[in-house]
PDB file of C-alpha atoms in Angstrom:
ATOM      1  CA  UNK H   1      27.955 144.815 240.896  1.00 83.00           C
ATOM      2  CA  UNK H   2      25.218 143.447 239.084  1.00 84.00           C
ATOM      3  CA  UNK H   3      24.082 145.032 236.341  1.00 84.00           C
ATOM      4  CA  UNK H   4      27.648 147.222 236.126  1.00 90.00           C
ATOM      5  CA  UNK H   5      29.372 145.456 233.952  1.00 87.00           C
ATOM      6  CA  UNK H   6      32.038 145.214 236.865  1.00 89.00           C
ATOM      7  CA  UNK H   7      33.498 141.706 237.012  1.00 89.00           C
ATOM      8  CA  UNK H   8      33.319 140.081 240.361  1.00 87.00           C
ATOM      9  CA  UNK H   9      36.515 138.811 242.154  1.00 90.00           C
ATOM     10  CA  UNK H  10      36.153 136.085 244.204  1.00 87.00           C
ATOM     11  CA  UNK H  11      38.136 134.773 247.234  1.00 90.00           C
ATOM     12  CA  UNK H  12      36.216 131.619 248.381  1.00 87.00           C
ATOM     13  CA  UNK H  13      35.739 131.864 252.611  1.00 81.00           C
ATOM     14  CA  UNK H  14      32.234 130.844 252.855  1.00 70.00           C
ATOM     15  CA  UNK H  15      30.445 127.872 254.608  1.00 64.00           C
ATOM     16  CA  UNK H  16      30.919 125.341 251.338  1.00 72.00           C
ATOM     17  CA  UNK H  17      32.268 127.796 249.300  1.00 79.00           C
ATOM     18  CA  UNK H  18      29.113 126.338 246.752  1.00 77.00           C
ATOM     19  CA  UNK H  19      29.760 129.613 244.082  1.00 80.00           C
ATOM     20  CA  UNK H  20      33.117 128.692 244.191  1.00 85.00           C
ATOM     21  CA  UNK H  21      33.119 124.851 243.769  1.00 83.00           C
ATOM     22  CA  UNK H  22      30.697 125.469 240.544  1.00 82.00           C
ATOM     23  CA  UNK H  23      33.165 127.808 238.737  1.00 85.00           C
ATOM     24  CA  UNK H  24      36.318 126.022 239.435  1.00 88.00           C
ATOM     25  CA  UNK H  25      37.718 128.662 242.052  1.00 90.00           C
ATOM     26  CA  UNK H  26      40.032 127.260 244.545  1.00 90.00           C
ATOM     27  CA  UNK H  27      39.554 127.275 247.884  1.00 87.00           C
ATOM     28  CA  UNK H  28      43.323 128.426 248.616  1.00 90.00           C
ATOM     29  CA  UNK H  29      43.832 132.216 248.547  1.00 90.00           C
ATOM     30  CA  UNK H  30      46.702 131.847 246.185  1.00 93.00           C
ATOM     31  CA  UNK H  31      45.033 130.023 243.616  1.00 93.00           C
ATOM     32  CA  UNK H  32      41.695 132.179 244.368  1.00 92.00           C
ATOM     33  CA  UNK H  33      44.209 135.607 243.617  1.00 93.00           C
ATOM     34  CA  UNK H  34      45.768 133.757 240.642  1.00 94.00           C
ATOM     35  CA  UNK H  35      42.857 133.698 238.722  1.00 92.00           C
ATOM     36  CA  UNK H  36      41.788 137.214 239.620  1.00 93.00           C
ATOM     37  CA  UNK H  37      45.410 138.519 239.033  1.00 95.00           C
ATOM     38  CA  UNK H  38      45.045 137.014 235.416  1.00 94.00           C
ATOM     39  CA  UNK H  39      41.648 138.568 234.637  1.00 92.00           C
ATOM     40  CA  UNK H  40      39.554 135.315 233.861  1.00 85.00           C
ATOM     41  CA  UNK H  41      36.436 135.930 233.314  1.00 89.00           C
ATOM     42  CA  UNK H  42      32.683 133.455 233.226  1.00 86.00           C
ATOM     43  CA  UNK H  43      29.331 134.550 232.439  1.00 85.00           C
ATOM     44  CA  UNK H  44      27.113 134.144 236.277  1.00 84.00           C
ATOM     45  CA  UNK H  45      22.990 133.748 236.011  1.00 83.00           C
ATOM     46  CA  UNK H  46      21.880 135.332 238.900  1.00 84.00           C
ATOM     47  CA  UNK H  47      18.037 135.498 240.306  1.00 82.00           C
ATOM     48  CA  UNK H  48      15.972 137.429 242.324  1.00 82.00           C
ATOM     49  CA  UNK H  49      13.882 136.394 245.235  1.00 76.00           C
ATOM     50  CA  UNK H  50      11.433 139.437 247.174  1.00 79.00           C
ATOM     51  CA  UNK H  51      13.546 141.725 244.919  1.00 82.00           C
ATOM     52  CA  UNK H  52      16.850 140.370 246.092  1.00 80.00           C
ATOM     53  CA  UNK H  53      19.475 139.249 243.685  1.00 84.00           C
ATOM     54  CA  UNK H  54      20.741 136.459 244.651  1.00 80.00           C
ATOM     55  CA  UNK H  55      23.639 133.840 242.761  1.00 77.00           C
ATOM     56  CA  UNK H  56      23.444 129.804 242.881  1.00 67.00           C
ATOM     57  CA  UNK H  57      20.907 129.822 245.732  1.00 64.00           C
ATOM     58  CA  UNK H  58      18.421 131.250 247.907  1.00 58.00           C
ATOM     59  CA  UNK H  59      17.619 129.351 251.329  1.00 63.00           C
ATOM     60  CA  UNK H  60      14.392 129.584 253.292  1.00 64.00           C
ATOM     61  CA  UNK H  61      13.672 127.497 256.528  1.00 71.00           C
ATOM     62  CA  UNK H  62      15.643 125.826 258.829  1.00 79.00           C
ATOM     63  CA  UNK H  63      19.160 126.250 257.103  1.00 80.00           C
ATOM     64  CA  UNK H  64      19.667 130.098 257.299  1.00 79.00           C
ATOM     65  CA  UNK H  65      17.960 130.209 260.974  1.00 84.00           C
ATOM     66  CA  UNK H  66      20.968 127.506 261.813  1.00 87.00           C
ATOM     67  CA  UNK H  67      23.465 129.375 259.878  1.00 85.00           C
ATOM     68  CA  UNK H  68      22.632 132.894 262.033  1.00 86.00           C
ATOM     69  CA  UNK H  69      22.431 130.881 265.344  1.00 88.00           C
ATOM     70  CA  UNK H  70      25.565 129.069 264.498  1.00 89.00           C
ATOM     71  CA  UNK H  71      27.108 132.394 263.712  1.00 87.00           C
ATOM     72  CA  UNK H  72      25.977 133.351 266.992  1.00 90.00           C
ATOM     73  CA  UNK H  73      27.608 130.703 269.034  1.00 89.00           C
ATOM     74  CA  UNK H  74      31.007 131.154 267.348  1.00 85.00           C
ATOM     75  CA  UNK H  75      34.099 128.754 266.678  1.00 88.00           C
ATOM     76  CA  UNK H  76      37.473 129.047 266.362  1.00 89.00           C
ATOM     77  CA  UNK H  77      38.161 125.868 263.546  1.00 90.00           C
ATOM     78  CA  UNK H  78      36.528 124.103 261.299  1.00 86.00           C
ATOM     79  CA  UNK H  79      35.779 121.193 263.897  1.00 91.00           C
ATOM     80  CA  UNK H  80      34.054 123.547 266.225  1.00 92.00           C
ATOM     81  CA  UNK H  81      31.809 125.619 263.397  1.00 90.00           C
ATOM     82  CA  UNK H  82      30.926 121.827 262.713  1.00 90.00           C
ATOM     83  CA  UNK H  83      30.013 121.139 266.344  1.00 93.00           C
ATOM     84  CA  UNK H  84      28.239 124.951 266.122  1.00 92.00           C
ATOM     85  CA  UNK H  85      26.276 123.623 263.472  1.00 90.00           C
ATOM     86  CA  UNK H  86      25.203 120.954 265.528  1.00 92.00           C
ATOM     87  CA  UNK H  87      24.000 122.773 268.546  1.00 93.00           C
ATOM     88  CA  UNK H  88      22.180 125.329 266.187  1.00 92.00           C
ATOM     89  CA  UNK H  89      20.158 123.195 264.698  1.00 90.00           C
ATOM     90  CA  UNK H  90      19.444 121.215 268.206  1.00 90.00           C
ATOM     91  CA  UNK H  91      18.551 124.619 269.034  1.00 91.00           C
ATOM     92  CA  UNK H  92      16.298 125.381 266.897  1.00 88.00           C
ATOM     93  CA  UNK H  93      14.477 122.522 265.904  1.00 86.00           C
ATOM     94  CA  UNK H  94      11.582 122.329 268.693  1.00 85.00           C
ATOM     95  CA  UNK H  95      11.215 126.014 267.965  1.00 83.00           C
ATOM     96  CA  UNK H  96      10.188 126.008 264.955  1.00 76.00           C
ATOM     97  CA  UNK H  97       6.488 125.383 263.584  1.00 74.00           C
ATOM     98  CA  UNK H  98       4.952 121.657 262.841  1.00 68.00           C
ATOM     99  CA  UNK H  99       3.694 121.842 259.048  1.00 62.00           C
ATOM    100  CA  UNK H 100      -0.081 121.383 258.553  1.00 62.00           C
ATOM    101  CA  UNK H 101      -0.710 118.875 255.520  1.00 53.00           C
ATOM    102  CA  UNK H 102      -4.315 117.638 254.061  1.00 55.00           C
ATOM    103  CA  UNK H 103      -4.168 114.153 253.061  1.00 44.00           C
TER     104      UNK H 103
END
């Protein structure tokens, strides 16, 4: 939609639901609707990053290699995608590359 002029509805579902916290959007689907329903609108910045909009942030590194690998392992509630989380990252930590640093 960017660029459209096309407002955005948004039903929160996501990890921490971050977008949604920082505009005031409950996390409930009714209240979520509600607000669509009644046509509220707020101004969004957005960025790019290697020509990829993107809104509120952009994650490089360890986070988004958990997040796949969680997504990967599955869960059912919100006690197992915790638990997913986990394992992902116990996962991938040793995998991924020591940083070089000059003191």
């Amino acid at each position: 939609l960017l660029g459209t002029g096309m407002p955005l509805g948004l039903v929160p579902q996501g990890t921490f639901n971050l977008f949604a916290r920082d505009f005031s959007i409950p996390a409930e689907l009714d209240g979520s609707l509600r607000i669509i329903a009644d046509g509220a609108t707020k101004t969004v910045n957005t960025g790019t990053l290697n020509d990829h909009p993107f809104l509120l942030i952009s994650a490089i590194g360890v986070y988004p290699r958990a997040l796949r690998h969680r997504e990967s392992i599955g869960y059912e509630s919100r006690s197992q995608k915790m638990l997913a989380m986990v394992r992902a990252v116990m996962k991938i930590l040793p995998q991924l590359p020591l940083p070089r640093m000059n003191v």
